[in-house]
């Protein structure tokens, strides 16, 4: 959802007037004289020497600072009240938690979504992995024994581009320390929020639909049960399983229990310190039928996953990856361990909603129960606060505790009423104090806004298509996209979704926008008009072209489309800062929906090409796949040494489902995928 490259693009122009005092002026012509009267006269003389413009600017600056001071004093009033002696003591005495390194706030005043992981965050220096007893080195075991499906993988011919020398591990940075703070003020949890240990009601019995689905093949099976695929898996699915096992081998060997694998330096990086890749991958292993791997991972969750940690997590990222991953794994496996863990993290995330507006803060300390926005702003990202609802609503349904759903639904109801939209399109930021949109006038379907649109439709589907406001907002927004953001490129006349900034159209499209064809197709499948499907077909062709028009056959993070035909120019142009590929899933995700709903084989073929190219340019022989820096250079794609958790959580899962001809393998009339590809059940009418 977040693109640091996008955020870093076009830093604001900084105008300033410099006032230079020469050394002579500074000490006075007659040498140094420190008397008060002299200093007063000297200052006055310097002031008089300034031009009228310089004096006006200085006076204006003073006036501006004074006004800012008054405003922030007012705005900070509430949080400052919560600054207690105890929390200050904590600040002084307790060890502080590592925090994300801040981008230069003066240049990038907005909150960052950390998922881009573009090297801005402190990473632990590569460490020698303690040898885990269960770590299996050597060739992966390619055979899965009964009672699970017997997957005998032909060893895929490794066409990998050899990613020869391990790159230098990222610059080692000392982690910046901080206590949970908002501009220096410690924010205490609202007393009304239940502490993590609060008693939660017994899980609800599975809904009638779940009960029904448990009788069916491939649905909500008991752990350890055979996963009976109605349709035998095919060669392409086997290739996905092989890719998954290769990625998993790297994770197991070098990053077990840590957030992300660094496959080249054979180490890992921590973001939240919660085994992110492992949790994100749980339901993929279940769906792919990798029982052995699943059981090992389950054991880690049971024995080692602890949320009682003094660590800041991003509300959105931990909701979609951790809470979403645990909930879907609970549904697929029926194993209550995952529901217990889901309740635990869900409770620990709740302090984020304790804001004046109820629009949640971006960050929560899950050990302390405190929450805060980024240090340099009280804004949250619109996509982040509106893309946590599927998970919190499902948690309420399962636990019978409505507080999760209420907090999440309140945000949507509030956003529904807000002004500042443009034909249903929303700005990218929202203020947690006022609850109003900020940075008005900029509209994108990419970073910081994308999954707002996705979750409007998906919540409506999850809730049984009854919540009309969600549908209205979704349909209006798609009309807004058509009216303001659609254009056609040259020479191929590809339909693409650009961006609008204060009335100016930009032909820029993030790869993230490639979720949209899939979402449009899902809407059409659920009864929305046929023109949504037509648009989906046009846009998935465009996303496909974002791969095939590039030298490696892999899409960059961002493209710019040519609006005018120029000899020798393709539709897609790539700026040097945008030519990385993070193994993102969005195009494969949309290909999956398109194939499910149309049955057109070309979508499978397009996905197959992408898998081949991931194998060719991003596969690391010793295990794992890596993000790359340059999709335009097949002879050196410049590996980045990072395997994002969504490669296992999303990309490979959608690949496997795309190549399947079994519509009951996560039936889209029974499950809705969260934005991290974790399937959650659609609620049946009571
Ligand atoms: C994932 O974390 C989610 O799909 C999110 O919605 C967008 N960013 C990444 C994948 O690109």
PDB file of C-alpha atoms in Angstrom, residues 289-488:
ATOM      1  CA  UNK A 289      -0.992 -28.902   1.459  1.00  0.00           C
ATOM      2  CA  UNK A 290       2.420 -28.552   3.101  1.00  0.00           C
ATOM      3  CA  UNK A 291       1.604 -30.383   6.279  1.00  0.00           C
ATOM      4  CA  UNK A 292       5.101 -30.924   7.563  1.00  0.00           C
ATOM      5  CA  UNK A 293       6.011 -27.261   7.239  1.00  0.00           C
ATOM      6  CA  UNK A 294       2.674 -26.224   8.687  1.00  0.00           C
ATOM      7  CA  UNK A 295       3.139 -28.379  11.770  1.00  0.00           C
ATOM      8  CA  UNK A 296       6.600 -26.967  12.394  1.00  0.00           C
ATOM      9  CA  UNK A 297       5.304 -23.448  12.069  1.00  0.00           C
ATOM     10  CA  UNK A 298       2.355 -24.225  14.318  1.00  0.00           C
ATOM     11  CA  UNK A 299       4.771 -25.429  16.968  1.00  0.00           C
ATOM     12  CA  UNK A 300       6.612 -22.120  16.804  1.00  0.00           C
ATOM     13  CA  UNK A 301       3.325 -20.245  17.202  1.00  0.00           C
ATOM     14  CA  UNK A 302       2.425 -22.410  20.192  1.00  0.00           C
ATOM     15  CA  UNK A 303       5.827 -22.246  21.903  1.00  0.00           C
ATOM     16  CA  UNK A 304       7.461 -19.004  20.850  1.00  0.00           C
ATOM     17  CA  UNK A 305       4.970 -16.445  19.596  1.00  0.00           C
ATOM     18  CA  UNK A 306       4.614 -13.908  22.393  1.00  0.00           C
ATOM     19  CA  UNK A 307       2.781 -10.622  21.978  1.00  0.00           C
ATOM     20  CA  UNK A 308       3.576  -9.319  25.448  1.00  0.00           C
ATOM     21  CA  UNK A 309       6.508  -7.332  24.118  1.00  0.00           C
ATOM     22  CA  UNK A 310       7.535  -3.746  24.493  1.00  0.00           C
ATOM     23  CA  UNK A 311       7.439  -3.106  20.779  1.00  0.00           C
ATOM     24  CA  UNK A 312       5.768  -0.613  18.476  1.00  0.00           C
ATOM     25  CA  UNK A 313       3.784  -2.164  15.674  1.00  0.00           C
ATOM     26  CA  UNK A 314       1.969  -0.530  12.812  1.00  0.00           C
ATOM     27  CA  UNK A 315      -1.763  -1.061  13.364  1.00  0.00           C
ATOM     28  CA  UNK A 316      -2.586  -1.720   9.716  1.00  0.00           C
ATOM     29  CA  UNK A 317       0.324  -4.003   8.934  1.00  0.00           C
ATOM     30  CA  UNK A 318      -0.074  -6.096  12.037  1.00  0.00           C
ATOM     31  CA  UNK A 319      -3.825  -6.332  11.514  1.00  0.00           C
ATOM     32  CA  UNK A 320      -3.700  -7.498   7.907  1.00  0.00           C
ATOM     33  CA  UNK A 321      -0.696  -9.779   8.279  1.00  0.00           C
ATOM     34  CA  UNK A 322      -0.845 -11.104  11.846  1.00  0.00           C
ATOM     35  CA  UNK A 323      -4.470 -10.839  12.937  1.00  0.00           C
ATOM     36  CA  UNK A 324      -5.685 -11.694   9.423  1.00  0.00           C
ATOM     37  CA  UNK A 325      -3.224 -14.572   9.093  1.00  0.00           C
ATOM     38  CA  UNK A 326      -4.183 -16.077  12.448  1.00  0.00           C
ATOM     39  CA  UNK A 327      -7.917 -15.769  11.794  1.00  0.00           C
ATOM     40  CA  UNK A 328      -7.771 -17.393   8.388  1.00  0.00           C
ATOM     41  CA  UNK A 329      -5.528 -20.174   9.662  1.00  0.00           C
ATOM     42  CA  UNK A 330      -8.034 -20.776  12.438  1.00  0.00           C
ATOM     43  CA  UNK A 331     -10.795 -21.058   9.865  1.00  0.00           C
ATOM     44  CA  UNK A 332      -8.896 -23.400   7.586  1.00  0.00           C
ATOM     45  CA  UNK A 333      -7.428 -25.612  10.289  1.00  0.00           C
ATOM     46  CA  UNK A 334     -10.078 -25.394  12.985  1.00  0.00           C
ATOM     47  CA  UNK A 335      -7.212 -25.199  15.486  1.00  0.00           C
ATOM     48  CA  UNK A 336      -8.176 -22.998  18.444  1.00  0.00           C
ATOM     49  CA  UNK A 337      -4.533 -22.077  19.081  1.00  0.00           C
ATOM     50  CA  UNK A 338      -4.797 -19.592  16.235  1.00  0.00           C
ATOM     51  CA  UNK A 339      -7.987 -18.045  17.542  1.00  0.00           C
ATOM     52  CA  UNK A 340      -6.437 -17.600  20.986  1.00  0.00           C
ATOM     53  CA  UNK A 341      -3.468 -15.833  19.443  1.00  0.00           C
ATOM     54  CA  UNK A 342      -5.790 -13.732  17.291  1.00  0.00           C
ATOM     55  CA  UNK A 343      -7.730 -12.588  20.370  1.00  0.00           C
ATOM     56  CA  UNK A 344      -4.498 -11.724  22.107  1.00  0.00           C
ATOM     57  CA  UNK A 345      -3.129  -9.525  19.339  1.00  0.00           C
ATOM     58  CA  UNK A 346      -6.589  -8.059  18.654  1.00  0.00           C
ATOM     59  CA  UNK A 347      -6.877  -6.867  22.249  1.00  0.00           C
ATOM     60  CA  UNK A 348      -3.398  -5.463  22.210  1.00  0.00           C
ATOM     61  CA  UNK A 349      -4.130  -3.411  19.104  1.00  0.00           C
ATOM     62  CA  UNK A 350      -7.250  -1.783  20.554  1.00  0.00           C
ATOM     63  CA  UNK A 351      -5.502   1.217  22.209  1.00  0.00           C
ATOM     64  CA  UNK A 352      -4.907   2.574  18.712  1.00  0.00           C
ATOM     65  CA  UNK A 353      -8.565   3.608  18.590  1.00  0.00           C
ATOM     66  CA  UNK A 354      -8.307   5.837  21.665  1.00  0.00           C
ATOM     67  CA  UNK A 355      -8.041   9.095  19.790  1.00  0.00           C
ATOM     68  CA  UNK A 356     -10.129  12.249  20.014  1.00  0.00           C
ATOM     69  CA  UNK A 357     -11.784  11.394  16.708  1.00  0.00           C
ATOM     70  CA  UNK A 358     -11.767   7.584  17.030  1.00  0.00           C
ATOM     71  CA  UNK A 359      -9.766   7.512  13.811  1.00  0.00           C
ATOM     72  CA  UNK A 360      -6.937   5.245  14.967  1.00  0.00           C
ATOM     73  CA  UNK A 361      -3.301   6.114  15.419  1.00  0.00           C
ATOM     74  CA  UNK A 362      -0.835   4.440  13.126  1.00  0.00           C
ATOM     75  CA  UNK A 363       1.252   2.761  15.843  1.00  0.00           C
ATOM     76  CA  UNK A 364       0.634   0.734  18.972  1.00  0.00           C
ATOM     77  CA  UNK A 365       2.976  -0.599  21.613  1.00  0.00           C
ATOM     78  CA  UNK A 366       1.478  -4.038  22.119  1.00  0.00           C
ATOM     79  CA  UNK A 367       3.275  -4.611  25.388  1.00  0.00           C
ATOM     80  CA  UNK A 368       2.455  -1.325  27.065  1.00  0.00           C
ATOM     81  CA  UNK A 369      -0.960  -0.740  25.606  1.00  0.00           C
ATOM     82  CA  UNK A 370      -0.078   2.726  24.361  1.00  0.00           C
ATOM     83  CA  UNK A 371      -0.636   4.165  20.926  1.00  0.00           C
ATOM     84  CA  UNK A 372       0.593   7.137  18.988  1.00  0.00           C
ATOM     85  CA  UNK A 373       0.810   8.666  15.537  1.00  0.00           C
ATOM     86  CA  UNK A 374       4.140   9.133  13.798  1.00  0.00           C
ATOM     87  CA  UNK A 375       6.342  11.643  15.583  1.00  0.00           C
ATOM     88  CA  UNK A 376       5.996  14.404  13.061  1.00  0.00           C
ATOM     89  CA  UNK A 377       2.253  14.469  12.453  1.00  0.00           C
ATOM     90  CA  UNK A 378      -1.077  13.572  13.974  1.00  0.00           C
ATOM     91  CA  UNK A 379      -2.302  12.254  10.632  1.00  0.00           C
ATOM     92  CA  UNK A 380      -2.970   8.648   9.781  1.00  0.00           C
ATOM     93  CA  UNK A 381      -3.062   7.177   6.302  1.00  0.00           C
ATOM     94  CA  UNK A 382      -6.574   6.782   4.915  1.00  0.00           C
ATOM     95  CA  UNK A 383      -5.984   3.298   3.482  1.00  0.00           C
ATOM     96  CA  UNK A 384      -4.542   2.150   6.798  1.00  0.00           C
ATOM     97  CA  UNK A 385      -7.456   3.213   8.988  1.00  0.00           C
ATOM     98  CA  UNK A 386     -10.033   1.860   6.543  1.00  0.00           C
ATOM     99  CA  UNK A 387      -8.399  -1.493   5.807  1.00  0.00           C
ATOM    100  CA  UNK A 388      -8.514  -3.204   9.180  1.00  0.00           C
ATOM    101  CA  UNK A 389     -12.258  -3.754   9.283  1.00  0.00           C
ATOM    102  CA  UNK A 390     -12.589  -7.258   7.807  1.00  0.00           C
ATOM    103  CA  UNK A 391     -10.289  -8.580  10.500  1.00  0.00           C
ATOM    104  CA  UNK A 392     -11.733  -6.723  13.519  1.00  0.00           C
ATOM    105  CA  UNK A 393     -15.294  -7.515  12.464  1.00  0.00           C
ATOM    106  CA  UNK A 394     -14.484 -11.197  12.143  1.00  0.00           C
ATOM    107  CA  UNK A 395     -12.769 -11.154  15.523  1.00  0.00           C
ATOM    108  CA  UNK A 396     -15.966  -9.824  17.083  1.00  0.00           C
ATOM    109  CA  UNK A 397     -18.051 -12.464  15.365  1.00  0.00           C
ATOM    110  CA  UNK A 398     -15.793 -15.231  16.640  1.00  0.00           C
ATOM    111  CA  UNK A 399     -15.353 -13.934  20.185  1.00  0.00           C
ATOM    112  CA  UNK A 400     -18.804 -12.475  20.723  1.00  0.00           C
ATOM    113  CA  UNK A 401     -17.101  -9.306  21.927  1.00  0.00           C
ATOM    114  CA  UNK A 402     -18.465  -6.454  19.874  1.00  0.00           C
ATOM    115  CA  UNK A 403     -15.837  -3.888  20.825  1.00  0.00           C
ATOM    116  CA  UNK A 404     -13.574  -4.876  17.910  1.00  0.00           C
ATOM    117  CA  UNK A 405     -16.274  -4.496  15.310  1.00  0.00           C
ATOM    118  CA  UNK A 406     -17.602  -1.297  16.844  1.00  0.00           C
ATOM    119  CA  UNK A 407     -14.218   0.400  16.783  1.00  0.00           C
ATOM    120  CA  UNK A 408     -13.617  -0.588  13.169  1.00  0.00           C
ATOM    121  CA  UNK A 409     -17.151   0.174  11.964  1.00  0.00           C
ATOM    122  CA  UNK A 410     -17.108   3.598  13.633  1.00  0.00           C
ATOM    123  CA  UNK A 411     -14.160   4.561  11.449  1.00  0.00           C
ATOM    124  CA  UNK A 412     -16.018   3.591   8.277  1.00  0.00           C
ATOM    125  CA  UNK A 413     -19.189   5.388   9.350  1.00  0.00           C
ATOM    126  CA  UNK A 414     -17.173   8.472  10.113  1.00  0.00           C
ATOM    127  CA  UNK A 415     -15.278   8.402   6.808  1.00  0.00           C
ATOM    128  CA  UNK A 416     -18.586   7.935   5.016  1.00  0.00           C
ATOM    129  CA  UNK A 417     -19.767  11.313   6.317  1.00  0.00           C
ATOM    130  CA  UNK A 418     -16.605  13.281   5.560  1.00  0.00           C
ATOM    131  CA  UNK A 419     -16.342  16.087   3.068  1.00  0.00           C
ATOM    132  CA  UNK A 420     -13.238  16.461   0.936  1.00  0.00           C
ATOM    133  CA  UNK A 421     -14.027  13.563  -1.378  1.00  0.00           C
ATOM    134  CA  UNK A 422     -14.065  14.039  -5.110  1.00  0.00           C
ATOM    135  CA  UNK A 423     -16.836  11.949  -6.624  1.00  0.00           C
ATOM    136  CA  UNK A 424     -16.143   9.252  -4.063  1.00  0.00           C
ATOM    137  CA  UNK A 425     -12.349   9.486  -4.307  1.00  0.00           C
ATOM    138  CA  UNK A 426     -10.632  10.087  -0.975  1.00  0.00           C
ATOM    139  CA  UNK A 427      -7.495  12.047  -0.041  1.00  0.00           C
ATOM    140  CA  UNK A 428      -4.562  10.100   1.383  1.00  0.00           C
ATOM    141  CA  UNK A 429      -4.411  11.446   4.949  1.00  0.00           C
ATOM    142  CA  UNK A 430      -6.795  11.882   7.839  1.00  0.00           C
ATOM    143  CA  UNK A 431      -6.213  13.684  11.113  1.00  0.00           C
ATOM    144  CA  UNK A 432      -6.610  11.665  14.288  1.00  0.00           C
ATOM    145  CA  UNK A 433      -7.605  14.739  16.338  1.00  0.00           C
ATOM    146  CA  UNK A 434     -10.099  16.433  14.063  1.00  0.00           C
ATOM    147  CA  UNK A 435     -11.118  13.332  12.147  1.00  0.00           C
ATOM    148  CA  UNK A 436     -10.965  15.375   8.926  1.00  0.00           C
ATOM    149  CA  UNK A 437      -9.116  14.558   5.738  1.00  0.00           C
ATOM    150  CA  UNK A 438      -5.890  16.516   5.304  1.00  0.00           C
ATOM    151  CA  UNK A 439      -3.691  17.278   2.285  1.00  0.00           C
ATOM    152  CA  UNK A 440      -6.833  17.674   0.232  1.00  0.00           C
ATOM    153  CA  UNK A 441      -6.929  17.585  -3.538  1.00  0.00           C
ATOM    154  CA  UNK A 442      -4.668  14.621  -4.270  1.00  0.00           C
ATOM    155  CA  UNK A 443      -6.340  11.416  -5.443  1.00  0.00           C
ATOM    156  CA  UNK A 444      -4.804   8.061  -6.245  1.00  0.00           C
ATOM    157  CA  UNK A 445      -5.768   4.418  -6.306  1.00  0.00           C
ATOM    158  CA  UNK A 446      -2.180   3.624  -5.323  1.00  0.00           C
ATOM    159  CA  UNK A 447      -0.187   3.950  -2.121  1.00  0.00           C
ATOM    160  CA  UNK A 448      -2.075   5.287   0.915  1.00  0.00           C
ATOM    161  CA  UNK A 449      -5.541   5.047  -0.613  1.00  0.00           C
ATOM    162  CA  UNK A 450      -5.710   1.696  -2.451  1.00  0.00           C
ATOM    163  CA  UNK A 451      -7.236  -0.703   0.035  1.00  0.00           C
ATOM    164  CA  UNK A 452      -9.866   1.846   1.183  1.00  0.00           C
ATOM    165  CA  UNK A 453     -11.673   1.037  -2.058  1.00  0.00           C
ATOM    166  CA  UNK A 454     -10.958  -2.676  -1.797  1.00  0.00           C
ATOM    167  CA  UNK A 455     -12.379  -2.884   1.731  1.00  0.00           C
ATOM    168  CA  UNK A 456     -15.556  -0.973   0.889  1.00  0.00           C
ATOM    169  CA  UNK A 457     -16.569  -3.785  -1.455  1.00  0.00           C
ATOM    170  CA  UNK A 458     -15.180  -6.596   0.655  1.00  0.00           C
ATOM    171  CA  UNK A 459     -16.870  -5.493   3.882  1.00  0.00           C
ATOM    172  CA  UNK A 460     -20.136  -5.299   2.008  1.00  0.00           C
ATOM    173  CA  UNK A 461     -19.585  -8.865   0.797  1.00  0.00           C
ATOM    174  CA  UNK A 462     -18.379 -10.089   4.192  1.00  0.00           C
ATOM    175  CA  UNK A 463     -21.476  -8.740   5.923  1.00  0.00           C
ATOM    176  CA  UNK A 464     -23.888 -10.447   3.521  1.00  0.00           C
ATOM    177  CA  UNK A 465     -24.385  -7.454   1.155  1.00  0.00           C
ATOM    178  CA  UNK A 466     -26.572  -5.548   3.566  1.00  0.00           C
ATOM    179  CA  UNK A 467     -24.500  -2.530   4.525  1.00  0.00           C
ATOM    180  CA  UNK A 468     -25.632  -0.157   1.825  1.00  0.00           C
ATOM    181  CA  UNK A 469     -23.397   2.760   2.744  1.00  0.00           C
ATOM    182  CA  UNK A 470     -20.355   0.655   1.963  1.00  0.00           C
ATOM    183  CA  UNK A 471     -21.732  -0.303  -1.423  1.00  0.00           C
ATOM    184  CA  UNK A 472     -22.768   3.263  -2.202  1.00  0.00           C
ATOM    185  CA  UNK A 473     -19.301   4.556  -1.363  1.00  0.00           C
ATOM    186  CA  UNK A 474     -17.699   1.850  -3.481  1.00  0.00           C
ATOM    187  CA  UNK A 475     -19.881   2.407  -6.539  1.00  0.00           C
ATOM    188  CA  UNK A 476     -19.488   6.175  -6.277  1.00  0.00           C
ATOM    189  CA  UNK A 477     -15.728   5.816  -6.032  1.00  0.00           C
ATOM    190  CA  UNK A 478     -15.543   3.643  -9.140  1.00  0.00           C
ATOM    191  CA  UNK A 479     -17.531   6.324 -10.956  1.00  0.00           C
ATOM    192  CA  UNK A 480     -14.983   8.815  -9.633  1.00  0.00           C
ATOM    193  CA  UNK A 481     -12.164   6.682 -11.006  1.00  0.00           C
ATOM    194  CA  UNK A 482     -13.824   6.608 -14.418  1.00  0.00           C
ATOM    195  CA  UNK A 483     -14.443  10.336 -14.407  1.00  0.00           C
ATOM    196  CA  UNK A 484     -11.107  11.609 -13.112  1.00  0.00           C
ATOM    197  CA  UNK A 485      -8.405   8.963 -13.252  1.00  0.00           C
ATOM    198  CA  UNK A 486      -8.833   6.838 -16.363  1.00  0.00           C
ATOM    199  CA  UNK A 487      -6.797   7.566 -19.460  1.00  0.00           C
ATOM    200  CA  UNK A 488      -5.448   5.615 -22.417  1.00  0.00           C
TER     201      UNK A 488
END
